[in-house]
Amino acid sequence: MKWLRISTALTGIAACGFLLAQVAPHAREAGAIFAAQDDPAALSELKLDALLRQGDRLVQDNIEAALAAGDADLADSFVALARDRNIALSDDLLSRVSDAVKAENSTSHFAKRFATGLVTGNADDVASLSGTVAGDLFVIGDVRDVVREGKHLAMGEDADHLVLGLATAGLAVTAVTYMSVGGAAPVRAGLTLVKDARKVGRLGEGLAVWAGRSAREVVDGPMLQSAVARGSVFRPGETVSAIKAAFRVEKAGALVRLGKDVTRVAEKTGTRGAMDSLRIAEGPKDVARAARLAEAQGGKTRAIMKLLGRGALLLVGGAFDLALWLFGAALTLFGLVSSIKAATERLTQAWCDRRRARRLRQAQVAAEAALANAALTA
């Protein structure tokens, strides 16, 4: 029975040691992810490590898909990621990406996209954003959006209150931009990007709800409706003055911060990178995290967000699984320590019992020898 108990403890040590060797790497990774959950750059690096262990073809396949979709900027972002991760790419693939980037940045393409952004107010790259921002800085774009959405509202039709609020806020910020000689231009560009993302359906649902609520707070509804009813794109000066009067500057802080964060993303990743962050963001805090990620990862940011989605910004989904790995490691470690303790106690007890038995045998032998000597002497 004694040796059975020792064998059981030793078996427990072996079993727990084996399980711990299997669980420890996952637990270590889970612990690192939990520790980095407030640092988007570190968090994305850890998640990329796990994802790219599946194979280098993941990067190459995404480059091919980006080229097929005509998104040379995204393909170039994956090339930057491959270079940073020492992932080998064929010369042919690199050449195709380089040619696509050159074509996208050509003068003729830029001019065409600039005109499109200026006229339509929709942006999906640097050139069209430049046109859109130019239109908004000259109040044409914002007046056009306010009048268009306001007319829908006045006629009882469906109107986009978010675009309406952002355009109204944009007019007020434009005035500040002029007075500060461009000092508020980053906010202006950021608000334009948010507005454009809404128009083309690239604004995350949660962020759209938040931005819509914030836009309503900074606009005096009745005053704006009155201004829109009398306004026209053909009388921009009169229309702008009436619309700006409906803007509540004291409640615009949250939208201004959002505009600044969006611009920080765009400065590091380009317009499409900013659009990607707005698409996956569920609130202004996500956009702020995207700005921190973009400042740390630069041109690789689009590729990272493409691979990880919102998981590049914060710990979403899988948190329960990560916690299970940590709990499993702790439980296995407890089992290992308990088994070692039990084995140590039982081995010590066996050693003590053996010494006691040896001493008893020695005493018995000595007693028998003394009896024998006494018998001989008698």
GROMACS .gro file of C-alpha atoms in nm:
model
  378
    1MET     CA    1   0.000   0.000   0.000
    2LYS     CA    2   0.286   0.237   0.089
    3TRP     CA    3   0.460   0.192  -0.245
    4LEU     CA    4   0.126   0.227  -0.428
    5ARG     CA    5   0.076   0.568  -0.270
    6ILE     CA    6   0.428   0.673  -0.372
    7SER     CA    7   0.372   0.546  -0.726
    8THR     CA    8   0.047   0.743  -0.747
    9ALA     CA    9   0.223   1.065  -0.642
   10LEU     CA   10   0.506   1.009  -0.890
   11THR     CA   11   0.253   0.941  -1.165
   12GLY     CA   12   0.080   1.268  -1.074
   13ILE     CA   13   0.411   1.455  -1.107
   14ALA     CA   14   0.474   1.304  -1.448
   15ALA     CA   15   0.120   1.372  -1.572
   16CYS     CA   16   0.106   1.729  -1.441
   17GLY     CA   17   0.457   1.800  -1.575
   18PHE     CA   18   0.357   1.678  -1.921
   19LEU     CA   19   0.034   1.883  -1.919
   20LEU     CA   20   0.216   2.192  -1.796
   21ALA     CA   21   0.468   2.161  -2.081
   22GLN     CA   22   0.175   2.162  -2.324
   23VAL     CA   23  -0.020   2.443  -2.159
   24ALA     CA   24   0.266   2.675  -2.061
   25PRO     CA   25   0.335   2.825  -2.409
   26HIS     CA   26  -0.034   2.908  -2.457
   27ALA     CA   27  -0.059   3.047  -2.105
   28ARG     CA   28   0.255   3.258  -2.157
   29GLU     CA   29   0.108   3.398  -2.480
   30ALA     CA   30  -0.227   3.465  -2.312
   31GLY     CA   31  -0.056   3.644  -2.026
   32ALA     CA   32   0.145   3.860  -2.267
   33ILE     CA   33  -0.173   3.952  -2.458
   34PHE     CA   34  -0.356   4.047  -2.139
   35ALA     CA   35  -0.057   4.257  -2.032
   36ALA     CA   36  -0.053   4.437  -2.370
   37GLN     CA   37  -0.430   4.493  -2.399
   38ASP     CA   38  -0.391   4.870  -2.343
   39ASP     CA   39  -0.108   4.904  -2.598
   40PRO     CA   40  -0.241   4.857  -2.956
   41ALA     CA   41   0.110   4.834  -3.106
   42ALA     CA   42   0.230   4.560  -2.869
   43LEU     CA   43  -0.105   4.379  -2.884
   44SER     CA   44  -0.105   4.371  -3.265
   45GLU     CA   45   0.252   4.237  -3.270
   46LEU     CA   46   0.159   3.948  -3.042
   47LYS     CA   47  -0.149   3.863  -3.244
   48LEU     CA   48   0.048   3.882  -3.568
   49ASP     CA   49   0.304   3.639  -3.426
   50ALA     CA   50   0.028   3.386  -3.363
   51LEU     CA   51  -0.141   3.446  -3.698
   52LEU     CA   52   0.170   3.434  -3.916
   53ARG     CA   53   0.279   3.106  -3.761
   54GLN     CA   54   0.009   2.953  -3.980
   55GLY     CA   55   0.229   3.015  -4.285
   56ASP     CA   56   0.386   3.285  -4.500
   57ARG     CA   57   0.132   3.233  -4.777
   58LEU     CA   58  -0.112   3.445  -4.579
   59VAL     CA   59   0.076   3.763  -4.669
   60GLN     CA   60   0.126   3.667  -5.033
   61ASP     CA   61  -0.240   3.574  -5.077
   62ASN     CA   62  -0.349   3.909  -4.934
   63ILE     CA   63  -0.114   4.096  -5.170
   64GLU     CA   64  -0.263   3.911  -5.467
   65ALA     CA   65  -0.616   3.989  -5.344
   66ALA     CA   66  -0.534   4.358  -5.297
   67LEU     CA   67  -0.389   4.382  -5.648
   68ALA     CA   68  -0.693   4.207  -5.792
   69ALA     CA   69  -0.917   4.459  -5.612
   70GLY     CA   70  -0.714   4.752  -5.748
   71ASP     CA   71  -0.594   4.855  -5.402
   72ALA     CA   72  -0.223   4.914  -5.462
   73ASP     CA   73  -0.187   5.095  -5.128
   74LEU     CA   74  -0.302   4.789  -4.933
   75ALA     CA   75  -0.073   4.563  -5.137
   76ASP     CA   76   0.218   4.796  -5.058
   77SER     CA   77   0.126   4.783  -4.689
   78PHE     CA   78   0.152   4.404  -4.696
   79VAL     CA   79   0.491   4.433  -4.868
   80ALA     CA   80   0.606   4.655  -4.580
   81LEU     CA   81   0.476   4.397  -4.332
   82ALA     CA   82   0.656   4.115  -4.516
   83ARG     CA   83   0.979   4.316  -4.516
   84ASP     CA   84   0.948   4.380  -4.142
   85ARG     CA   85   0.878   4.012  -4.071
   86ASN     CA   86   1.150   3.881  -4.306
   87ILE     CA   87   0.892   3.705  -4.522
   88ALA     CA   88   1.032   3.631  -4.868
   89LEU     CA   89   0.831   3.757  -5.167
   90SER     CA   90   0.899   3.682  -5.531
   91ASP     CA   91   1.058   3.950  -5.750
   92ASP     CA   92   0.762   3.929  -5.988
   93LEU     CA   93   0.514   4.004  -5.710
   94LEU     CA   94   0.722   4.296  -5.580
   95SER     CA   95   0.749   4.436  -5.932
   96ARG     CA   96   0.373   4.417  -5.984
   97VAL     CA   97   0.309   4.598  -5.657
   98SER     CA   98   0.562   4.869  -5.745
   99ASP     CA   99   0.403   4.923  -6.087
  100ALA     CA  100   0.055   4.942  -5.936
  101VAL     CA  101   0.167   5.201  -5.678
  102LYS     CA  102   0.333   5.412  -5.951
  103ALA     CA  103   0.019   5.403  -6.164
  104GLU     CA  104  -0.199   5.499  -5.867
  105ASN     CA  105   0.028   5.794  -5.784
  106SER     CA  106   0.057   5.920  -6.140
  107THR     CA  107  -0.027   6.283  -6.216
  108SER     CA  108  -0.319   6.203  -6.443
  109HIS     CA  109  -0.475   5.967  -6.191
  110PHE     CA  110  -0.430   6.221  -5.910
  111ALA     CA  111  -0.590   6.500  -6.112
  112LYS     CA  112  -0.888   6.283  -6.201
  113ARG     CA  113  -0.945   6.171  -5.843
  114PHE     CA  114  -0.897   6.527  -5.711
  115ALA     CA  115  -1.172   6.651  -5.943
  116THR     CA  116  -1.398   6.365  -5.838
  117GLY     CA  117  -1.354   6.450  -5.471
  118LEU     CA  118  -1.409   6.820  -5.531
  119VAL     CA  119  -1.730   6.771  -5.729
  120THR     CA  120  -1.892   6.474  -5.554
  121GLY     CA  121  -1.754   6.518  -5.202
  122ASN     CA  122  -1.666   6.147  -5.180
  123ALA     CA  123  -1.310   6.036  -5.100
  124ASP     CA  124  -1.140   5.697  -5.095
  125ASP     CA  125  -0.778   5.792  -5.160
  126VAL     CA  126  -0.535   6.080  -5.109
  127ALA     CA  127  -0.623   6.257  -5.433
  128SER     CA  128  -1.000   6.250  -5.389
  129LEU     CA  129  -0.963   6.350  -5.023
  130SER     CA  130  -0.756   6.650  -5.131
  131GLY     CA  131  -1.040   6.754  -5.360
  132THR     CA  132  -1.300   6.696  -5.089
  133VAL     CA  133  -1.107   6.895  -4.829
  134ALA     CA  134  -1.051   7.173  -5.081
  135GLY     CA  135  -1.425   7.188  -5.141
  136ASP     CA  136  -1.498   7.192  -4.769
  137LEU     CA  137  -1.236   7.461  -4.699
  138PHE     CA  138  -1.406   7.681  -4.956
  139VAL     CA  139  -1.737   7.588  -4.785
  140ILE     CA  140  -1.875   7.454  -5.114
  141GLY     CA  141  -1.878   7.093  -4.997
  142ASP     CA  142  -2.029   7.154  -4.655
  143VAL     CA  143  -2.292   7.395  -4.788
  144ARG     CA  144  -2.381   7.140  -5.057
  145ASP     CA  145  -2.420   6.863  -4.797
  146VAL     CA  146  -2.616   7.078  -4.550
  147VAL     CA  147  -2.854   7.210  -4.816
  148ARG     CA  148  -2.905   6.867  -4.972
  149GLU     CA  149  -2.974   6.684  -4.645
  150GLY     CA  150  -3.164   6.980  -4.503
  151LYS     CA  151  -3.400   6.990  -4.802
  152HIS     CA  152  -3.472   6.621  -4.748
  153LEU     CA  153  -3.550   6.699  -4.384
  154ALA     CA  154  -3.773   6.995  -4.468
  155MET     CA  155  -3.970   6.789  -4.721
  156GLY     CA  156  -4.026   6.507  -4.473
  157GLU     CA  157  -3.792   6.270  -4.657
  158ASP     CA  158  -3.520   6.055  -4.504
  159ALA     CA  159  -3.217   6.270  -4.422
  160ASP     CA  160  -2.877   6.169  -4.293
  161HIS     CA  161  -2.860   6.358  -3.964
  162LEU     CA  162  -2.498   6.256  -3.914
  163VAL     CA  163  -2.381   6.405  -4.246
  164LEU     CA  164  -2.594   6.710  -4.171
  165GLY     CA  165  -2.436   6.756  -3.828
  166LEU     CA  166  -2.080   6.693  -3.949
  167ALA     CA  167  -2.120   6.940  -4.236
  168THR     CA  168  -2.254   7.201  -3.995
  169ALA     CA  169  -1.963   7.139  -3.758
  170GLY     CA  170  -1.727   7.154  -4.055
  171LEU     CA  171  -1.847   7.501  -4.151
  172ALA     CA  172  -1.773   7.630  -3.803
  173VAL     CA  173  -1.430   7.463  -3.795
  174THR     CA  174  -1.351   7.605  -4.140
  175ALA     CA  175  -1.403   7.954  -4.002
  176VAL     CA  176  -1.155   7.873  -3.723
  177THR     CA  177  -0.912   7.735  -3.982
  178TYR     CA  178  -0.909   8.063  -4.169
  179MET     CA  179  -0.872   8.271  -3.853
  180SER     CA  180  -0.582   8.053  -3.727
  181VAL     CA  181  -0.413   8.048  -4.070
  182GLY     CA  182  -0.462   7.674  -4.109
  183GLY     CA  183  -0.415   7.578  -3.745
  184ALA     CA  184  -0.745   7.387  -3.739
  185ALA     CA  185  -0.692   7.225  -4.079
  186PRO     CA  186  -0.617   6.878  -3.931
  187VAL     CA  187  -0.953   6.880  -3.754
  188ARG     CA  188  -1.120   6.997  -4.076
  189ALA     CA  189  -0.965   6.710  -4.273
  190GLY     CA  190  -1.059   6.458  -4.003
  191LEU     CA  191  -1.424   6.565  -3.996
  192THR     CA  192  -1.433   6.548  -4.376
  193LEU     CA  193  -1.303   6.191  -4.364
  194VAL     CA  194  -1.569   6.090  -4.110
  195LYS     CA  195  -1.837   6.248  -4.328
  196ASP     CA  196  -1.706   6.073  -4.640
  197ALA     CA  197  -1.684   5.740  -4.459
  198ARG     CA  198  -2.051   5.780  -4.367
  199LYS     CA  199  -2.147   5.858  -4.725
  200VAL     CA  200  -1.979   5.549  -4.870
  201GLY     CA  201  -2.092   5.318  -4.589
  202ARG     CA  202  -1.750   5.271  -4.426
  203LEU     CA  203  -1.835   5.407  -4.082
  204GLY     CA  204  -1.862   5.144  -3.808
  205GLU     CA  205  -2.210   5.104  -3.665
  206GLY     CA  206  -2.111   5.189  -3.309
  207LEU     CA  207  -1.907   5.491  -3.418
  208ALA     CA  208  -2.192   5.609  -3.641
  209VAL     CA  209  -2.434   5.599  -3.347
  210TRP     CA  210  -2.192   5.792  -3.126
  211ALA     CA  211  -2.108   6.046  -3.394
  212GLY     CA  212  -2.476   6.096  -3.477
  213ARG     CA  213  -2.556   6.161  -3.111
  214SER     CA  214  -2.263   6.403  -3.082
  215ALA     CA  215  -2.362   6.581  -3.404
  216ARG     CA  216  -2.714   6.636  -3.270
  217GLU     CA  217  -2.575   6.786  -2.949
  218VAL     CA  218  -2.369   7.049  -3.130
  219VAL     CA  219  -2.649   7.163  -3.361
  220ASP     CA  220  -2.956   7.370  -3.276
  221GLY     CA  221  -3.214   7.176  -3.476
  222PRO     CA  222  -3.487   7.438  -3.525
  223MET     CA  223  -3.236   7.710  -3.608
  224LEU     CA  224  -3.059   7.483  -3.856
  225GLN     CA  225  -3.385   7.387  -4.028
  226SER     CA  226  -3.471   7.754  -4.065
  227ALA     CA  227  -3.127   7.829  -4.210
  228VAL     CA  228  -3.150   7.538  -4.452
  229ALA     CA  229  -3.499   7.636  -4.565
  230ARG     CA  230  -3.366   7.976  -4.674
  231GLY     CA  231  -3.020   7.855  -4.782
  232SER     CA  232  -2.881   7.779  -5.122
  233VAL     CA  233  -2.548   7.677  -5.270
  234PHE     CA  234  -2.581   7.984  -5.489
  235ARG     CA  235  -2.578   8.212  -5.184
  236PRO     CA  236  -2.295   8.053  -4.983
  237GLY     CA  237  -2.208   8.359  -4.774
  238GLU     CA  238  -2.561   8.411  -4.646
  239THR     CA  239  -2.618   8.038  -4.602
  240VAL     CA  240  -2.294   7.981  -4.410
  241SER     CA  241  -2.366   8.264  -4.168
  242ALA     CA  242  -2.711   8.127  -4.092
  243ILE     CA  243  -2.583   7.770  -4.049
  244LYS     CA  244  -2.289   7.867  -3.827
  245ALA     CA  245  -2.532   8.042  -3.593
  246ALA     CA  246  -2.692   7.702  -3.528
  247PHE     CA  247  -2.361   7.548  -3.422
  248ARG     CA  248  -2.293   7.507  -3.046
  249VAL     CA  249  -1.919   7.547  -3.018
  250GLU     CA  250  -1.909   7.463  -2.647
  251LYS     CA  251  -2.034   7.109  -2.712
  252ALA     CA  252  -1.805   7.027  -3.004
  253GLY     CA  253  -1.505   6.900  -2.803
  254ALA     CA  254  -1.572   6.530  -2.864
  255LEU     CA  255  -1.612   6.576  -3.240
  256VAL     CA  256  -1.297   6.788  -3.255
  257ARG     CA  257  -1.098   6.516  -3.077
  258LEU     CA  258  -1.237   6.258  -3.319
  259GLY     CA  259  -1.132   6.475  -3.614
  260LYS     CA  260  -0.779   6.508  -3.474
  261ASP     CA  261  -0.744   6.131  -3.419
  262VAL     CA  262  -0.869   6.051  -3.769
  263THR     CA  263  -0.615   6.293  -3.911
  264ARG     CA  264  -0.336   6.129  -3.706
  265VAL     CA  265  -0.426   5.796  -3.866
  266ALA     CA  266  -0.440   5.948  -4.216
  267GLU     CA  267  -0.099   6.113  -4.173
  268LYS     CA  268   0.067   5.776  -4.107
  269THR     CA  269  -0.139   5.537  -4.320
  270GLY     CA  270  -0.305   5.749  -4.587
  271THR     CA  271  -0.671   5.815  -4.653
  272ARG     CA  272  -0.762   5.451  -4.703
  273GLY     CA  273  -0.597   5.358  -4.375
  274ALA     CA  274  -0.810   5.619  -4.199
  275MET     CA  275  -1.118   5.481  -4.373
  276ASP     CA  276  -1.025   5.130  -4.260
  277SER     CA  277  -0.998   5.247  -3.898
  278LEU     CA  278  -1.336   5.422  -3.918
  279ARG     CA  279  -1.492   5.105  -4.059
  280ILE     CA  280  -1.378   4.882  -3.771
  281ALA     CA  281  -1.413   5.140  -3.491
  282GLU     CA  282  -1.707   5.111  -3.255
  283GLY     CA  283  -1.644   5.443  -3.081
  284PRO     CA  284  -1.403   5.735  -3.049
  285LYS     CA  285  -1.174   5.538  -2.817
  286ASP     CA  286  -1.118   5.285  -3.095
  287VAL     CA  287  -1.015   5.566  -3.331
  288ALA     CA  288  -0.773   5.700  -3.068
  289ARG     CA  289  -0.624   5.349  -3.038
  290ALA     CA  290  -0.598   5.332  -3.418
  291ALA     CA  291  -0.402   5.658  -3.411
  292ARG     CA  292  -0.158   5.508  -3.158
  293LEU     CA  293  -0.126   5.195  -3.372
  294ALA     CA  294  -0.064   5.399  -3.687
  295GLU     CA  295   0.203   5.609  -3.518
  296ALA     CA  296   0.383   5.293  -3.407
  297GLN     CA  297   0.340   5.076  -3.719
  298GLY     CA  298   0.334   5.335  -3.999
  299GLY     CA  299   0.284   5.188  -4.345
  300LYS     CA  300   0.218   4.838  -4.208
  301THR     CA  301  -0.099   4.954  -4.032
  302ARG     CA  302  -0.343   4.880  -4.315
  303ALA     CA  303  -0.212   4.526  -4.351
  304ILE     CA  304  -0.237   4.473  -3.975
  305MET     CA  305  -0.596   4.599  -3.961
  306LYS     CA  306  -0.684   4.386  -4.264
  307LEU     CA  307  -0.552   4.072  -4.093
  308LEU     CA  308  -0.672   4.139  -3.737
  309GLY     CA  309  -0.971   4.368  -3.781
  310ARG     CA  310  -1.080   4.539  -3.459
  311GLY     CA  311  -0.859   4.292  -3.274
  312ALA     CA  312  -0.564   4.506  -3.382
  313LEU     CA  313  -0.692   4.784  -3.156
  314LEU     CA  314  -0.801   4.605  -2.843
  315LEU     CA  315  -0.872   4.267  -2.687
  316VAL     CA  316  -1.201   4.152  -2.839
  317GLY     CA  317  -1.338   3.800  -2.851
  318GLY     CA  318  -1.126   3.510  -2.735
  319ALA     CA  319  -1.073   3.670  -2.394
  320PHE     CA  320  -1.253   3.378  -2.233
  321ASP     CA  321  -1.028   3.130  -2.416
  322LEU     CA  322  -0.718   3.323  -2.305
  323ALA     CA  323  -0.843   3.321  -1.947
  324LEU     CA  324  -0.901   2.944  -1.973
  325TRP     CA  325  -0.537   2.892  -2.077
  326LEU     CA  326  -0.420   3.090  -1.776
  327PHE     CA  327  -0.658   2.908  -1.544
  328GLY     CA  328  -0.555   2.572  -1.690
  329ALA     CA  329  -0.187   2.653  -1.642
  330ALA     CA  330  -0.249   2.765  -1.282
  331LEU     CA  331  -0.452   2.451  -1.209
  332THR     CA  332  -0.190   2.225  -1.366
  333LEU     CA  333   0.087   2.401  -1.174
  334PHE     CA  334  -0.109   2.357  -0.853
  335GLY     CA  335  -0.149   1.987  -0.934
  336LEU     CA  336   0.224   1.955  -1.004
  337VAL     CA  337   0.319   2.127  -0.677
  338SER     CA  338   0.066   1.915  -0.485
  339SER     CA  339   0.199   1.597  -0.643
  340ILE     CA  340   0.558   1.695  -0.562
  341LYS     CA  341   0.456   1.770  -0.204
  342ALA     CA  342   0.272   1.440  -0.170
  343ALA     CA  343   0.560   1.245  -0.328
  344THR     CA  344   0.814   1.418  -0.102
  345GLU     CA  345   0.609   1.347   0.210
  346ARG     CA  346   0.554   0.982   0.119
  347LEU     CA  347   0.915   0.923   0.020
  348THR     CA  348   1.031   1.090   0.342
  349GLN     CA  349   0.787   0.881   0.542
  350ALA     CA  350   0.909   0.567   0.366
  351TRP     CA  351   1.272   0.660   0.436
  352CYS     CA  352   1.192   0.729   0.803
  353ASP     CA  353   1.000   0.401   0.832
  354ARG     CA  354   1.291   0.216   0.674
  355ARG     CA  355   1.543   0.370   0.918
  356ARG     CA  356   1.313   0.293   1.210
  357ALA     CA  357   1.276  -0.066   1.092
  358ARG     CA  358   1.654  -0.094   1.051
  359ARG     CA  359   1.711   0.036   1.404
  360LEU     CA  360   1.455  -0.210   1.540
  361ARG     CA  361   1.626  -0.496   1.359
  362GLN     CA  362   1.963  -0.385   1.489
  363ALA     CA  363   1.826  -0.359   1.843
  364GLN     CA  364   1.664  -0.701   1.809
  365VAL     CA  365   1.990  -0.854   1.682
  366ALA     CA  366   2.181  -0.690   1.966
  367ALA     CA  367   1.928  -0.819   2.220
  368GLU     CA  368   1.945  -1.173   2.079
  369ALA     CA  369   2.329  -1.157   2.085
  370ALA     CA  370   2.323  -1.044   2.450
  371LEU     CA  371   2.086  -1.330   2.541
  372ALA     CA  372   2.312  -1.576   2.361
  373ASN     CA  373   2.621  -1.451   2.545
  374ALA     CA  374   2.439  -1.468   2.877
  375ALA     CA  375   2.333  -1.825   2.806
  376LEU     CA  376   2.690  -1.926   2.720
  377THR     CA  377   2.825  -1.760   3.028
  378ALA     CA  378   2.576  -1.939   3.250
   0.00000   0.00000   0.00000
